[in-house]
Amino acid sequence: DNFANVEGKLDEVAVFDRALKPQEIAAHFQASGLPVRTQAAVPLQPSSPPLSPAESLARIHVPSGFKVELAAAEPLLESPVALDWDTQGRLWVVEMVDYPLGLDGKGQPGGRVRRLEDSDGDGRYDQSTLFAEGLKFPTGILTWRDGVLVTAAPEILFLRDTDGDGRVDSRQVLFSGFLEGNQQLRVNGLRWGLDNWVYCASGAHHGGYGATTRIKSHLNGQDYAIGSRDFRFKPDTGELDPQSGPSQFGRNPDDWGNWFGVQNSWPLWHYVLADPYLRRNPYVAAPDPVHQVVTPKNPPVFPASAPEKRFHSFNEAGHFTSACAAQIYRDDWLFGATEDRHAFTSEPFHNLVQHNLVRDEGVSFSARRGEAEGERDFFASEDRWCRPVMTRTGPDGALWVLDMYRYMIEHPEWLPPEGQADLLPHYRLGEERGRLYRVYAQTRPPRPWTPLGKLTLPQLVETLGSPNGWQRDQAQMLLLWNRDPAAVALLQDQVRQRPNAFARLHALAALDGLDALTPELIELALADSHPGIRRHALRLGERRFSPGILVAAEKLVNDPDPKVRLQLACTLGEWTDLRAGQALGRLAVANYQDPF
């Protein structure tokens, strides 16, 4: 940098033929009289080598009382970024092998969908089938009927194997028009909602960047404007509806229909206000619908790995800078029955997953870090290549952790020129690798489960009361796909007689999807002992107004649960009856100490 300080201290200067104009550098040294030797560049090596699956597993730390085990690794999967299970118990994974700039560095798509199977039931996948390839940077997957939904901007696809050879042969574009650009910011997610819609995070490519985001539905021919919002859609009929947002990577629900999002610097937020209510009055500027649950911005993380070299945001070392895929764990198998919800946010740059305890607080939630983690976060690896990009609550009650396993996870677009030059040889290191782990309590091995496609109708209805959120959602989906008329009476009995709140909740949701929900059942649910069911009943009553439903809803003006009262205010605005307006008036003068 300062040639005067170098003169007289070197015997010879070697100038490497890189993009640094070596002739100019050599001229400076030659002026000092030093001999100069020019030679070809030596390929740069990463600062640490990749580890085998067994070696990397040995460097993962979880809290005392928990165990982490390897469920799959290369060559069975490569560069995995999202996963889901199907009704036969198989695991489906999307692989963004083309990250970050395409197979050729110029955008050539190479994303894949892979299906994994555990043939001997030992908890480790041993068979892998390449189902689809050549996709444009796929980001999300949801098993759907006899195929899979995949987000791959600019499209959402429905992929099927119709001839049974294990490979896709039916490729249907459901929606198109999603913005592309930076692969970390594209449409993603795909999660089932209690309301029988599929939800998506829109990433961060939207109208806020000066582009018009109009989405074409190829099923019904309509265009939808989503702007800078997330959305939900109906895969069978093509309707699309904007939702509050956007979340960057991952939009996930809890057990009671609350939705949570994330952005690089914000590990967990709650969507307090739903977009359909905010957009009812186009003449009022809508408030921010989001409450930050984990604060402050860029909160600290507690890694097991050594700090990586940074090229910007130096004051954020040891803090969240790549928060993604925040999810609420939906089972009682990992921690037992607790008052708290358990949130997990992936932080791939720091090689970890953080656990936060989430508790009801007014109309939203508050959070604190799990006490048991100590000096490291819940899942923390010493391996610099370990890149947890998603966690899921498995059907077995374990916490599943998807490791993209890359030397470099930061997208080049986030790097200054010197960072891009320094890491250019390493952009794709690890593309052929990938790991999948599951974490469980040592005293409670993963719960055995039967693939839901093998269940009888009564067993499927019974599954709506399972403590496992994935199983409840999948059972609800199957009931809607099958549309067995005999299910209606069983579901009605669930609502009226089951002491299990989950069973009552999902039975109401399934009856709604089957167009078999009666005003009498909604009135019954509005008086339910569980506030989550009272809230859900208010939402269900919006499209089924009756004098009896209004009378039952009015009684909730003084409900002890603030989330119920907020939902009541939103629901009453859907009705034009005078008594609904009077109930809104009573809510309006109640002097709640809450900005929402």
PDB file of C-alpha atoms in Angstrom, residues 322-522:
ATOM      1  CA  SER A 322     -28.881 -13.274   8.007  1.00  0.00           C
ATOM      2  CA  ALA A 323     -31.981 -14.150  10.047  1.00  0.00           C
ATOM      3  CA  CYS A 324     -34.310 -16.390   8.042  1.00  0.00           C
ATOM      4  CA  ALA A 325     -37.028 -19.037   8.232  1.00  0.00           C
ATOM      5  CA  ALA A 326     -38.342 -18.076  11.684  1.00  0.00           C
ATOM      6  CA  GLN A 327     -40.783 -20.763  12.805  1.00  0.00           C
ATOM      7  CA  ILE A 328     -42.872 -21.524  15.863  1.00  0.00           C
ATOM      8  CA  TYR A 329     -42.278 -25.120  16.968  1.00  0.00           C
ATOM      9  CA  ARG A 330     -45.673 -26.875  16.837  1.00  0.00           C
ATOM     10  CA  ASP A 331     -45.566 -29.869  19.154  1.00  0.00           C
ATOM     11  CA  ASP A 332     -45.043 -30.704  22.824  1.00  0.00           C
ATOM     12  CA  TRP A 333     -42.542 -33.509  22.155  1.00  0.00           C
ATOM     13  CA  LEU A 334     -39.337 -31.490  22.318  1.00  0.00           C
ATOM     14  CA  PHE A 335     -39.957 -29.455  25.484  1.00  0.00           C
ATOM     15  CA  GLY A 336     -43.095 -30.930  27.037  1.00  0.00           C
ATOM     16  CA  ALA A 337     -46.213 -28.876  27.702  1.00  0.00           C
ATOM     17  CA  THR A 338     -45.141 -25.293  28.446  1.00  0.00           C
ATOM     18  CA  GLU A 339     -46.832 -21.919  28.703  1.00  0.00           C
ATOM     19  CA  ASP A 340     -44.373 -20.510  26.176  1.00  0.00           C
ATOM     20  CA  ARG A 341     -44.262 -20.989  22.443  1.00  0.00           C
ATOM     21  CA  HIS A 342     -40.840 -21.969  21.127  1.00  0.00           C
ATOM     22  CA  ALA A 343     -39.469 -19.950  18.213  1.00  0.00           C
ATOM     23  CA  PHE A 344     -36.454 -20.933  16.119  1.00  0.00           C
ATOM     24  CA  THR A 345     -34.682 -18.559  13.737  1.00  0.00           C
ATOM     25  CA  SER A 346     -31.896 -19.676  11.427  1.00  0.00           C
ATOM     26  CA  GLU A 347     -28.742 -17.541  11.205  1.00  0.00           C
ATOM     27  CA  PRO A 348     -26.562 -19.173   8.521  1.00  0.00           C
ATOM     28  CA  PHE A 349     -23.802 -16.576   8.495  1.00  0.00           C
ATOM     29  CA  HIS A 350     -23.008 -17.421  12.136  1.00  0.00           C
ATOM     30  CA  ASN A 351     -23.621 -21.188  11.673  1.00  0.00           C
ATOM     31  CA  LEU A 352     -26.465 -21.436  14.191  1.00  0.00           C
ATOM     32  CA  VAL A 353     -30.168 -21.571  15.021  1.00  0.00           C
ATOM     33  CA  GLN A 354     -31.412 -19.425  17.886  1.00  0.00           C
ATOM     34  CA  HIS A 355     -34.217 -20.465  20.233  1.00  0.00           C
ATOM     35  CA  ASN A 356     -36.496 -17.858  21.796  1.00  0.00           C
ATOM     36  CA  LEU A 357     -39.338 -18.346  24.264  1.00  0.00           C
ATOM     37  CA  VAL A 358     -42.431 -16.504  23.039  1.00  0.00           C
ATOM     38  CA  ARG A 359     -45.226 -15.532  25.414  1.00  0.00           C
ATOM     39  CA  ASP A 360     -48.620 -13.878  24.919  1.00  0.00           C
ATOM     40  CA  GLU A 361     -48.487 -10.166  25.635  1.00  0.00           C
ATOM     41  CA  GLY A 362     -51.596  -8.136  24.874  1.00  0.00           C
ATOM     42  CA  VAL A 363     -52.619  -8.403  21.240  1.00  0.00           C
ATOM     43  CA  SER A 364     -49.174  -9.724  20.315  1.00  0.00           C
ATOM     44  CA  PHE A 365     -46.193 -11.456  21.926  1.00  0.00           C
ATOM     45  CA  SER A 366     -42.913 -10.878  23.743  1.00  0.00           C
ATOM     46  CA  ALA A 367     -39.796 -13.046  23.637  1.00  0.00           C
ATOM     47  CA  ARG A 368     -36.731 -13.924  25.617  1.00  0.00           C
ATOM     48  CA  ARG A 369     -33.825 -16.210  24.839  1.00  0.00           C
ATOM     49  CA  GLY A 370     -34.079 -19.760  26.127  1.00  0.00           C
ATOM     50  CA  GLU A 371     -32.387 -20.014  29.521  1.00  0.00           C
ATOM     51  CA  ALA A 372     -30.967 -23.488  28.910  1.00  0.00           C
ATOM     52  CA  GLU A 373     -28.772 -22.457  25.979  1.00  0.00           C
ATOM     53  CA  GLY A 374     -26.054 -20.791  28.041  1.00  0.00           C
ATOM     54  CA  GLU A 375     -23.046 -19.435  26.147  1.00  0.00           C
ATOM     55  CA  ARG A 376     -24.132 -20.903  22.790  1.00  0.00           C
ATOM     56  CA  ASP A 377     -27.359 -20.825  20.859  1.00  0.00           C
ATOM     57  CA  PHE A 378     -29.619 -23.883  20.710  1.00  0.00           C
ATOM     58  CA  PHE A 379     -28.012 -25.316  17.553  1.00  0.00           C
ATOM     59  CA  ALA A 380     -24.483 -23.978  17.035  1.00  0.00           C
ATOM     60  CA  SER A 381     -21.766 -25.459  14.839  1.00  0.00           C
ATOM     61  CA  GLU A 382     -18.017 -24.941  14.941  1.00  0.00           C
ATOM     62  CA  ASP A 383     -17.941 -25.807  11.226  1.00  0.00           C
ATOM     63  CA  ARG A 384     -17.768 -22.597   9.188  1.00  0.00           C
ATOM     64  CA  TRP A 385     -19.409 -24.409   6.243  1.00  0.00           C
ATOM     65  CA  CYS A 386     -22.530 -25.347   8.266  1.00  0.00           C
ATOM     66  CA  ARG A 387     -25.315 -23.069   7.003  1.00  0.00           C
ATOM     67  CA  PRO A 388     -28.691 -23.720   8.687  1.00  0.00           C
ATOM     68  CA  VAL A 389     -31.242 -22.082   6.387  1.00  0.00           C
ATOM     69  CA  MET A 390     -34.505 -23.613   7.651  1.00  0.00           C
ATOM     70  CA  THR A 391     -35.977 -25.512  10.583  1.00  0.00           C
ATOM     71  CA  ARG A 392     -39.254 -27.436  10.597  1.00  0.00           C
ATOM     72  CA  THR A 393     -41.335 -29.232  13.161  1.00  0.00           C
ATOM     73  CA  GLY A 394     -41.222 -32.795  11.879  1.00  0.00           C
ATOM     74  CA  PRO A 395     -44.164 -35.211  11.923  1.00  0.00           C
ATOM     75  CA  ASP A 396     -42.169 -37.108  14.563  1.00  0.00           C
ATOM     76  CA  GLY A 397     -41.974 -34.124  16.938  1.00  0.00           C
ATOM     77  CA  ALA A 398     -38.259 -33.544  16.329  1.00  0.00           C
ATOM     78  CA  LEU A 399     -36.771 -30.233  15.258  1.00  0.00           C
ATOM     79  CA  TRP A 400     -35.438 -30.711  11.718  1.00  0.00           C
ATOM     80  CA  VAL A 401     -32.558 -28.477  10.636  1.00  0.00           C
ATOM     81  CA  LEU A 402     -31.705 -28.043   6.949  1.00  0.00           C
ATOM     82  CA  ASP A 403     -28.043 -27.232   6.288  1.00  0.00           C
ATOM     83  CA  MET A 404     -27.243 -25.823   2.825  1.00  0.00           C
ATOM     84  CA  TYR A 405     -23.536 -26.440   3.609  1.00  0.00           C
ATOM     85  CA  ARG A 406     -21.663 -23.766   1.680  1.00  0.00           C
ATOM     86  CA  TYR A 407     -18.346 -22.057   2.290  1.00  0.00           C
ATOM     87  CA  MET A 408     -19.892 -18.749   1.273  1.00  0.00           C
ATOM     88  CA  ILE A 409     -23.525 -17.986   2.092  1.00  0.00           C
ATOM     89  CA  GLU A 410     -23.593 -14.206   1.617  1.00  0.00           C
ATOM     90  CA  HIS A 411     -24.877 -13.143  -1.777  1.00  0.00           C
ATOM     91  CA  PRO A 412     -22.257 -11.271  -3.854  1.00  0.00           C
ATOM     92  CA  GLU A 413     -24.686  -8.376  -4.350  1.00  0.00           C
ATOM     93  CA  TRP A 414     -24.362  -7.577  -0.644  1.00  0.00           C
ATOM     94  CA  LEU A 415     -20.573  -7.340  -0.874  1.00  0.00           C
ATOM     95  CA  PRO A 416     -18.471  -4.285  -1.696  1.00  0.00           C
ATOM     96  CA  PRO A 417     -16.053  -4.651  -4.652  1.00  0.00           C
ATOM     97  CA  GLU A 418     -13.159  -5.808  -2.481  1.00  0.00           C
ATOM     98  CA  GLY A 419     -15.348  -8.488  -0.914  1.00  0.00           C
ATOM     99  CA  GLN A 420     -16.538  -9.703  -4.299  1.00  0.00           C
ATOM    100  CA  ALA A 421     -12.940  -9.961  -5.523  1.00  0.00           C
ATOM    101  CA  ASP A 422     -11.797 -11.741  -2.364  1.00  0.00           C
ATOM    102  CA  LEU A 423     -14.570 -14.347  -2.479  1.00  0.00           C
ATOM    103  CA  LEU A 424     -14.986 -14.712  -6.242  1.00  0.00           C
ATOM    104  CA  PRO A 425     -13.196 -18.101  -6.382  1.00  0.00           C
ATOM    105  CA  HIS A 426     -15.469 -19.406  -3.592  1.00  0.00           C
ATOM    106  CA  TYR A 427     -18.949 -18.387  -4.760  1.00  0.00           C
ATOM    107  CA  ARG A 428     -20.104 -21.972  -5.346  1.00  0.00           C
ATOM    108  CA  LEU A 429     -17.913 -23.987  -2.991  1.00  0.00           C
ATOM    109  CA  GLY A 430     -20.064 -26.700  -1.434  1.00  0.00           C
ATOM    110  CA  GLU A 431     -22.720 -26.837  -4.160  1.00  0.00           C
ATOM    111  CA  GLU A 432     -22.490 -30.644  -4.198  1.00  0.00           C
ATOM    112  CA  ARG A 433     -22.949 -30.926  -0.418  1.00  0.00           C
ATOM    113  CA  GLY A 434     -25.903 -30.681   1.943  1.00  0.00           C
ATOM    114  CA  ARG A 435     -26.946 -31.990   5.357  1.00  0.00           C
ATOM    115  CA  LEU A 436     -30.197 -32.606   7.223  1.00  0.00           C
ATOM    116  CA  TYR A 437     -30.303 -32.991  11.002  1.00  0.00           C
ATOM    117  CA  ARG A 438     -32.969 -33.674  13.572  1.00  0.00           C
ATOM    118  CA  VAL A 439     -32.790 -32.621  17.206  1.00  0.00           C
ATOM    119  CA  TYR A 440     -34.744 -34.266  20.010  1.00  0.00           C
ATOM    120  CA  ALA A 441     -34.690 -34.739  23.761  1.00  0.00           C
ATOM    121  CA  GLN A 442     -32.473 -37.627  24.875  1.00  0.00           C
ATOM    122  CA  THR A 443     -35.280 -38.957  27.075  1.00  0.00           C
ATOM    123  CA  ARG A 444     -37.842 -38.755  24.257  1.00  0.00           C
ATOM    124  CA  PRO A 445     -36.675 -40.204  20.923  1.00  0.00           C
ATOM    125  CA  PRO A 446     -38.615 -39.048  17.858  1.00  0.00           C
ATOM    126  CA  ARG A 447     -42.258 -40.110  18.023  1.00  0.00           C
ATOM    127  CA  PRO A 448     -43.246 -43.009  15.735  1.00  0.00           C
ATOM    128  CA  TRP A 449     -45.901 -41.940  13.239  1.00  0.00           C
ATOM    129  CA  THR A 450     -47.972 -43.513  10.500  1.00  0.00           C
ATOM    130  CA  PRO A 451     -48.077 -41.782   7.104  1.00  0.00           C
ATOM    131  CA  LEU A 452     -51.457 -40.117   6.921  1.00  0.00           C
ATOM    132  CA  GLY A 453     -52.276 -41.561   3.518  1.00  0.00           C
ATOM    133  CA  LYS A 454     -52.652 -44.963   5.200  1.00  0.00           C
ATOM    134  CA  LEU A 455     -55.273 -43.826   7.740  1.00  0.00           C
ATOM    135  CA  THR A 456     -58.981 -44.568   7.643  1.00  0.00           C
ATOM    136  CA  LEU A 457     -61.477 -41.713   7.713  1.00  0.00           C
ATOM    137  CA  PRO A 458     -62.126 -41.980  11.490  1.00  0.00           C
ATOM    138  CA  GLN A 459     -58.360 -42.114  12.118  1.00  0.00           C
ATOM    139  CA  LEU A 460     -57.833 -39.068   9.929  1.00  0.00           C
ATOM    140  CA  VAL A 461     -60.461 -37.088  11.852  1.00  0.00           C
ATOM    141  CA  GLU A 462     -58.871 -38.250  15.104  1.00  0.00           C
ATOM    142  CA  THR A 463     -55.525 -36.883  13.900  1.00  0.00           C
ATOM    143  CA  LEU A 464     -57.003 -33.368  13.982  1.00  0.00           C
ATOM    144  CA  GLY A 465     -56.404 -33.548  17.740  1.00  0.00           C
ATOM    145  CA  SER A 466     -52.748 -34.570  17.434  1.00  0.00           C
ATOM    146  CA  PRO A 467     -50.234 -32.496  19.421  1.00  0.00           C
ATOM    147  CA  ASN A 468     -48.196 -32.269  16.193  1.00  0.00           C
ATOM    148  CA  GLY A 469     -49.014 -29.275  14.001  1.00  0.00           C
ATOM    149  CA  TRP A 470     -47.750 -30.806  10.751  1.00  0.00           C
ATOM    150  CA  GLN A 471     -49.958 -33.862  11.233  1.00  0.00           C
ATOM    151  CA  ARG A 472     -53.028 -31.741  12.015  1.00  0.00           C
ATOM    152  CA  ASP A 473     -52.484 -29.591   8.925  1.00  0.00           C
ATOM    153  CA  GLN A 474     -51.934 -32.619   6.690  1.00  0.00           C
ATOM    154  CA  ALA A 475     -55.062 -34.344   8.030  1.00  0.00           C
ATOM    155  CA  GLN A 476     -57.106 -31.214   7.347  1.00  0.00           C
ATOM    156  CA  MET A 477     -55.740 -31.055   3.791  1.00  0.00           C
ATOM    157  CA  LEU A 478     -56.540 -34.716   3.156  1.00  0.00           C
ATOM    158  CA  LEU A 479     -60.103 -34.300   4.383  1.00  0.00           C
ATOM    159  CA  LEU A 480     -60.588 -31.457   1.914  1.00  0.00           C
ATOM    160  CA  TRP A 481     -58.976 -33.335  -0.972  1.00  0.00           C
ATOM    161  CA  ASN A 482     -61.003 -36.506  -0.347  1.00  0.00           C
ATOM    162  CA  ARG A 483     -64.323 -34.696   0.267  1.00  0.00           C
ATOM    163  CA  ASP A 484     -65.893 -37.795   1.796  1.00  0.00           C
ATOM    164  CA  PRO A 485     -69.500 -36.910   2.801  1.00  0.00           C
ATOM    165  CA  ALA A 486     -69.160 -39.219   5.811  1.00  0.00           C
ATOM    166  CA  ALA A 487     -66.560 -36.851   7.269  1.00  0.00           C
ATOM    167  CA  VAL A 488     -69.106 -34.116   8.028  1.00  0.00           C
ATOM    168  CA  ALA A 489     -70.862 -35.872  10.897  1.00  0.00           C
ATOM    169  CA  LEU A 490     -67.559 -36.949  12.435  1.00  0.00           C
ATOM    170  CA  LEU A 491     -66.266 -33.388  12.298  1.00  0.00           C
ATOM    171  CA  GLN A 492     -69.433 -31.962  13.788  1.00  0.00           C
ATOM    172  CA  ASP A 493     -69.095 -34.386  16.693  1.00  0.00           C
ATOM    173  CA  GLN A 494     -65.505 -33.171  17.149  1.00  0.00           C
ATOM    174  CA  VAL A 495     -66.708 -29.585  17.541  1.00  0.00           C
ATOM    175  CA  ARG A 496     -69.483 -30.476  19.981  1.00  0.00           C
ATOM    176  CA  GLN A 497     -67.883 -33.173  22.108  1.00  0.00           C
ATOM    177  CA  ARG A 498     -64.098 -33.257  22.012  1.00  0.00           C
ATOM    178  CA  PRO A 499     -62.278 -31.848  25.061  1.00  0.00           C
ATOM    179  CA  ASN A 500     -59.161 -31.456  22.871  1.00  0.00           C
ATOM    180  CA  ALA A 501     -58.999 -27.817  21.727  1.00  0.00           C
ATOM    181  CA  PHE A 502     -56.890 -28.661  18.666  1.00  0.00           C
ATOM    182  CA  ALA A 503     -59.535 -31.189  17.567  1.00  0.00           C
ATOM    183  CA  ARG A 504     -62.297 -28.592  17.849  1.00  0.00           C
ATOM    184  CA  LEU A 505     -60.225 -25.949  16.054  1.00  0.00           C
ATOM    185  CA  HIS A 506     -59.274 -28.068  13.045  1.00  0.00           C
ATOM    186  CA  ALA A 507     -62.720 -29.642  12.832  1.00  0.00           C
ATOM    187  CA  LEU A 508     -64.185 -26.154  12.434  1.00  0.00           C
ATOM    188  CA  ALA A 509     -61.549 -25.368   9.790  1.00  0.00           C
ATOM    189  CA  ALA A 510     -62.220 -28.596   7.875  1.00  0.00           C
ATOM    190  CA  LEU A 511     -65.992 -28.068   7.958  1.00  0.00           C
ATOM    191  CA  ASP A 512     -65.402 -24.576   6.581  1.00  0.00           C
ATOM    192  CA  GLY A 513     -63.352 -26.025   3.708  1.00  0.00           C
ATOM    193  CA  LEU A 514     -66.057 -28.607   3.007  1.00  0.00           C
ATOM    194  CA  ASP A 515     -68.780 -25.912   2.970  1.00  0.00           C
ATOM    195  CA  ALA A 516     -70.499 -27.767   5.810  1.00  0.00           C
ATOM    196  CA  LEU A 517     -70.150 -25.276   8.655  1.00  0.00           C
ATOM    197  CA  THR A 518     -73.467 -24.243  10.187  1.00  0.00           C
ATOM    198  CA  PRO A 519     -74.312 -21.015  12.061  1.00  0.00           C
ATOM    199  CA  GLU A 520     -75.153 -23.155  15.108  1.00  0.00           C
ATOM    200  CA  LEU A 521     -71.606 -24.531  15.259  1.00  0.00           C
ATOM    201  CA  ILE A 522     -70.127 -21.044  14.879  1.00  0.00           C
TER     202      ILE A 522
END
